[in-house]
Coordinates of C-alpha atoms in Angstrom, one line a residue:
M81 CA -72.4 -11.9 42.1
L82 CA -75.4 -9.7 41.8
S83 CA -74.2 -8.1 38.5
R84 CA -73.3 -11.6 37.2
N85 CA -76.7 -12.9 37.8
L86 CA -78.4 -9.9 36.3
R87 CA -76.3 -10.3 33.1
H88 CA -77.3 -14.0 32.9
T89 CA -81.0 -13.0 33.3
L90 CA -80.7 -10.4 30.5
R91 CA -79.0 -12.9 28.2
S92 CA -81.7 -15.6 28.8
P93 CA -84.8 -15.0 26.5
D94 CA -86.8 -17.6 28.5
T95 CA -86.1 -15.7 31.8
V96 CA -86.9 -12.3 30.3
I97 CA -90.2 -13.6 29.0
M98 CA -91.1 -15.3 32.3
T99 CA -90.1 -12.1 34.2
I100 CA -91.8 -9.5 32.1
A101 CA -94.2 -10.8 29.4
L102 CA -95.8 -13.6 31.3
P103 CA -97.0 -11.5 34.3
I104 CA -98.5 -8.9 32.0
M105 CA -100.3 -11.6 29.9
I106 CA -101.7 -13.1 33.1
L107 CA -102.9 -9.7 34.3
L108 CA -104.6 -9.0 30.9
M109 CA -106.1 -12.5 30.7
F110 CA -107.7 -12.4 34.2
T111 CA -108.9 -8.8 33.6
Y112 CA -110.4 -9.1 30.2
V113 CA -111.2 -12.8 29.7
F114 CA -112.3 -13.9 33.2
G115 CA -113.1 -10.6 34.8
G116 CA -116.6 -10.3 33.5
A117 CA -117.6 -13.6 35.1
M118 CA -116.2 -12.8 38.6
N119 CA -118.5 -11.6 41.4
V120 CA -116.6 -9.3 43.7
D121 CA -117.3 -6.0 45.4
G122 CA -116.2 -3.2 43.0
E123 CA -114.2 -3.5 39.9
Y124 CA -112.5 -6.9 39.3
I125 CA -109.2 -5.4 38.3
D126 CA -109.0 -3.6 41.6
Y127 CA -109.6 -6.9 43.4
V128 CA -107.2 -9.1 41.3
V129 CA -104.1 -6.9 40.9
P130 CA -102.6 -7.7 44.4
G131 CA -103.1 -11.4 43.7
I132 CA -101.4 -11.1 40.2
I133 CA -98.5 -9.3 41.9
L134 CA -97.9 -12.2 44.3
L135 CA -98.5 -14.8 41.5
C136 CA -95.8 -13.1 39.5
A137 CA -93.5 -13.0 42.5
G138 CA -93.9 -16.7 42.9
F139 CA -93.0 -17.3 39.2
G140 CA -90.0 -15.0 39.5
S141 CA -88.7 -16.3 42.8
A142 CA -89.0 -19.9 41.6
T143 CA -86.3 -19.3 39.0
T144 CA -83.8 -18.9 41.8
A145 CA -83.9 -22.6 42.3
V146 CA -83.2 -23.3 38.6
S147 CA -80.4 -20.7 38.4
L148 CA -78.6 -22.1 41.5
S149 CA -79.0 -25.7 40.3
T150 CA -77.6 -24.7 36.9
D151 CA -74.6 -23.2 38.5
L152 CA -74.0 -26.4 40.5
S153 CA -74.5 -28.6 37.4
N154 CA -72.1 -26.4 35.2
G155 CA -69.3 -26.6 37.8
I156 CA -69.1 -22.8 38.2
I157 CA -69.5 -23.2 42.0
D158 CA -66.2 -25.3 42.0
R159 CA -64.5 -22.5 40.1
F160 CA -65.7 -19.9 42.7
R161 CA -64.1 -22.0 45.4
T162 CA -60.7 -21.4 43.8
M163 CA -61.3 -17.7 43.8
A164 CA -61.3 -15.0 46.5
V165 CA -65.0 -15.1 46.7
A166 CA -67.0 -15.4 49.9
R167 CA -69.1 -18.5 50.0
S168 CA -72.1 -16.6 51.1
S169 CA -72.0 -14.3 48.2
V170 CA -73.1 -17.0 45.8
L171 CA -76.4 -17.5 47.6
T172 CA -77.0 -13.9 48.4
G173 CA -76.2 -12.9 44.8
H174 CA -78.9 -15.2 43.5
V175 CA -81.4 -14.0 46.1
A176 CA -80.6 -10.3 45.6
E177 CA -81.0 -10.7 41.9
S178 CA -84.4 -12.3 42.4
L179 CA -85.5 -9.5 44.7
L180 CA -84.4 -6.7 42.2
R181 CA -85.9 -8.5 39.2
N182 CA -89.2 -9.1 40.9
L183 CA -89.5 -5.6 42.2
I184 CA -88.9 -4.3 38.6
T185 CA -91.6 -6.8 37.4
T186 CA -94.0 -5.6 40.0
T187 CA -93.6 -2.0 38.9
L188 CA -94.2 -3.0 35.3
V189 CA -97.3 -5.0 36.2
I190 CA -98.7 -2.1 38.2
L191 CA -98.1 0.3 35.4
V192 CA -99.9 -1.9 32.9
A193 CA -102.7 -2.4 35.5
L194 CA -103.1 1.4 35.8
V195 CA -103.5 1.7 32.0
A196 CA -106.0 -1.2 32.1
G197 CA -108.1 0.6 34.8
F198 CA -106.6 -0.3 38.2
R199 CA -107.4 2.6 40.6
P200 CA -105.6 2.2 43.9
T201 CA -106.4 4.6 46.7
G202 CA -103.3 4.2 48.9
D203 CA -101.2 7.2 49.8
P204 CA -97.4 7.2 49.3
L205 CA -96.7 5.8 52.7
R206 CA -99.1 2.9 52.0
W207 CA -97.4 2.3 48.7
L208 CA -94.0 2.2 50.4
A209 CA -95.4 -0.3 52.9
A210 CA -96.9 -2.4 50.1
Y211 CA -93.5 -2.6 48.4
G212 CA -92.0 -3.6 51.7
V213 CA -94.5 -6.5 52.0
I214 CA -93.7 -7.6 48.4
A215 CA -90.0 -7.5 49.1
L216 CA -90.4 -9.6 52.2
F217 CA -92.5 -12.1 50.3
V218 CA -90.0 -12.3 47.5
L219 CA -87.1 -12.7 49.9
A220 CA -88.9 -15.5 51.7
L221 CA -89.7 -17.4 48.5
S222 CA -86.2 -16.8 47.0
W223 CA -84.4 -18.3 50.0
L224 CA -86.8 -21.2 50.0
A225 CA -86.2 -21.6 46.3
A226 CA -82.4 -21.5 46.8
A227 CA -82.7 -24.4 49.3
L228 CA -84.8 -26.4 46.9
G229 CA -82.4 -25.7 44.0
L230 CA -79.5 -27.0 46.1
L231 CA -81.6 -30.0 47.1
A232 CA -82.6 -30.9 43.5
K233 CA -80.4 -33.2 41.5
N234 CA -80.5 -31.1 38.3
P235 CA -82.1 -27.9 36.9
E236 CA -85.1 -29.8 35.6
A237 CA -85.9 -31.3 39.0
A238 CA -85.4 -27.8 40.5
N239 CA -88.0 -26.4 38.2
A240 CA -90.4 -29.2 39.1
V241 CA -90.1 -28.9 42.8
T242 CA -91.0 -25.2 42.7
F243 CA -94.4 -25.9 41.2
V244 CA -96.0 -25.2 44.6
F245 CA -94.9 -21.5 44.2
M246 CA -97.1 -21.2 41.2
F247 CA -100.0 -23.2 42.6
L248 CA -100.6 -21.6 46.0
P249 CA -101.9 -18.2 44.7
Y250 CA -104.7 -20.0 42.8
V251 CA -106.1 -21.5 46.0
S252 CA -106.1 -18.2 48.0
S253 CA -108.0 -14.9 47.9
A254 CA -106.0 -13.9 44.8
F255 CA -108.8 -14.3 42.2
V256 CA -112.0 -15.1 44.1
P257 CA -113.1 -14.6 47.7
P258 CA -112.4 -17.8 49.7
H259 CA -116.0 -18.0 50.9
S260 CA -117.0 -18.8 47.4
M261 CA -115.0 -22.0 47.5
P262 CA -116.1 -25.5 48.7
A263 CA -115.6 -25.9 52.5
A264 CA -112.2 -27.8 52.4
L265 CA -110.7 -25.3 49.9
H266 CA -112.2 -22.4 51.8
W267 CA -110.3 -23.5 55.0
F268 CA -107.1 -24.1 53.1
A269 CA -107.3 -20.7 51.3
E270 CA -107.9 -18.9 54.6
N271 CA -105.0 -20.6 56.4
Q272 CA -102.2 -20.8 53.8
P273 CA -99.4 -18.2 53.7
V274 CA -100.3 -16.4 50.5
T275 CA -103.8 -15.2 51.5
P276 CA -102.7 -12.9 54.4
V277 CA -100.0 -11.3 52.2
I278 CA -102.6 -10.6 49.5
E279 CA -105.1 -9.2 51.9
T280 CA -102.4 -7.0 53.4
L281 CA -101.5 -5.7 49.9
R282 CA -105.2 -5.3 49.1
G283 CA -105.7 -3.3 52.2
L284 CA -102.7 -1.0 51.6
L285 CA -103.5 -0.4 48.0
M286 CA -107.3 -0.4 48.0
G287 CA -108.2 0.6 51.6
T288 CA -110.0 -2.7 52.4
P289 CA -109.9 -4.0 56.0
I290 CA -106.5 -5.6 56.9
G291 CA -107.3 -6.9 60.4
N292 CA -104.6 -9.4 61.6
S293 CA -103.5 -10.1 58.0
A294 CA -100.5 -7.9 58.2
L295 CA -99.1 -9.7 61.3
L296 CA -99.8 -13.1 59.8
A297 CA -98.1 -12.0 56.5
V298 CA -95.0 -10.9 58.3
L299 CA -94.9 -14.0 60.5
W300 CA -95.4 -16.3 57.5
C301 CA -92.7 -14.5 55.4
A302 CA -90.2 -14.3 58.2
G303 CA -90.7 -18.0 59.0
I304 CA -90.3 -19.2 55.4
A305 CA -87.3 -16.9 54.9
A306 CA -85.6 -18.3 58.1
V307 CA -86.2 -21.9 57.1
G308 CA -85.0 -21.2 53.5
Y309 CA -81.9 -19.3 54.7
L310 CA -80.8 -21.9 57.2
A311 CA -81.6 -24.9 54.9
A312 CA -79.8 -23.2 51.9
G313 CA -76.7 -22.5 54.1
V314 CA -76.5 -26.1 55.3
L315 CA -77.1 -27.6 51.9
Y316 CA -74.6 -25.2 50.2
R317 CA -71.8 -26.1 52.7
R318 CA -72.5 -29.8 52.1
K319 CA -72.4 -29.3 48.3
T320 CA -69.1 -27.3 48.4
T321 CA -67.1 -29.4 50.9
H322 CA -66.8 -32.5 48.7

């Protein structure tokens, strides 16, 4: 299932653009267009790259919902039921493809960021931990996206319901410090799931204080992944028993 989903991704120009070109364009836009107007400690590119990574992970993970909904709409799931294919492999194949695709995208974004002036200070162990945090975040969103894709009536609806994946990083510490926001937005930015993940990445890559962000990041990701996994399993069984 993983190889099938990877082939589908490579044959889809829209997905390739969303996966590779769009994240790089967002990085360059925030660095060169908006960066000069941002007031943060140090270079803005060093501040914004962790947020860009999570924003791109949200984009990439959201496509899991559309891909799974498309499989349901096209009837390929019914065909899999007649073959010697484990039911769980359909869901895990989509999630595993999302994880691999997003980790590749993350690496490309980091390479472009390094060329643009990103100067991380983390040692190899911290880099490994950072990739672990990113992988956990992608897994959480991918399982949630799988559940939403099964819940949606068609691929268009699946694409619409995952809008929140793209919205949350904008109201977090991704692009500006939360204390610069109005009071209500400040509270939301400090207490939503994306901010502790970003602050953990920022601490691992740039050496900024992490505090309790790492624990909150793991708890948020584990909770979202558990809810998504359980919901996707229930919804998939309902969809495939008719």
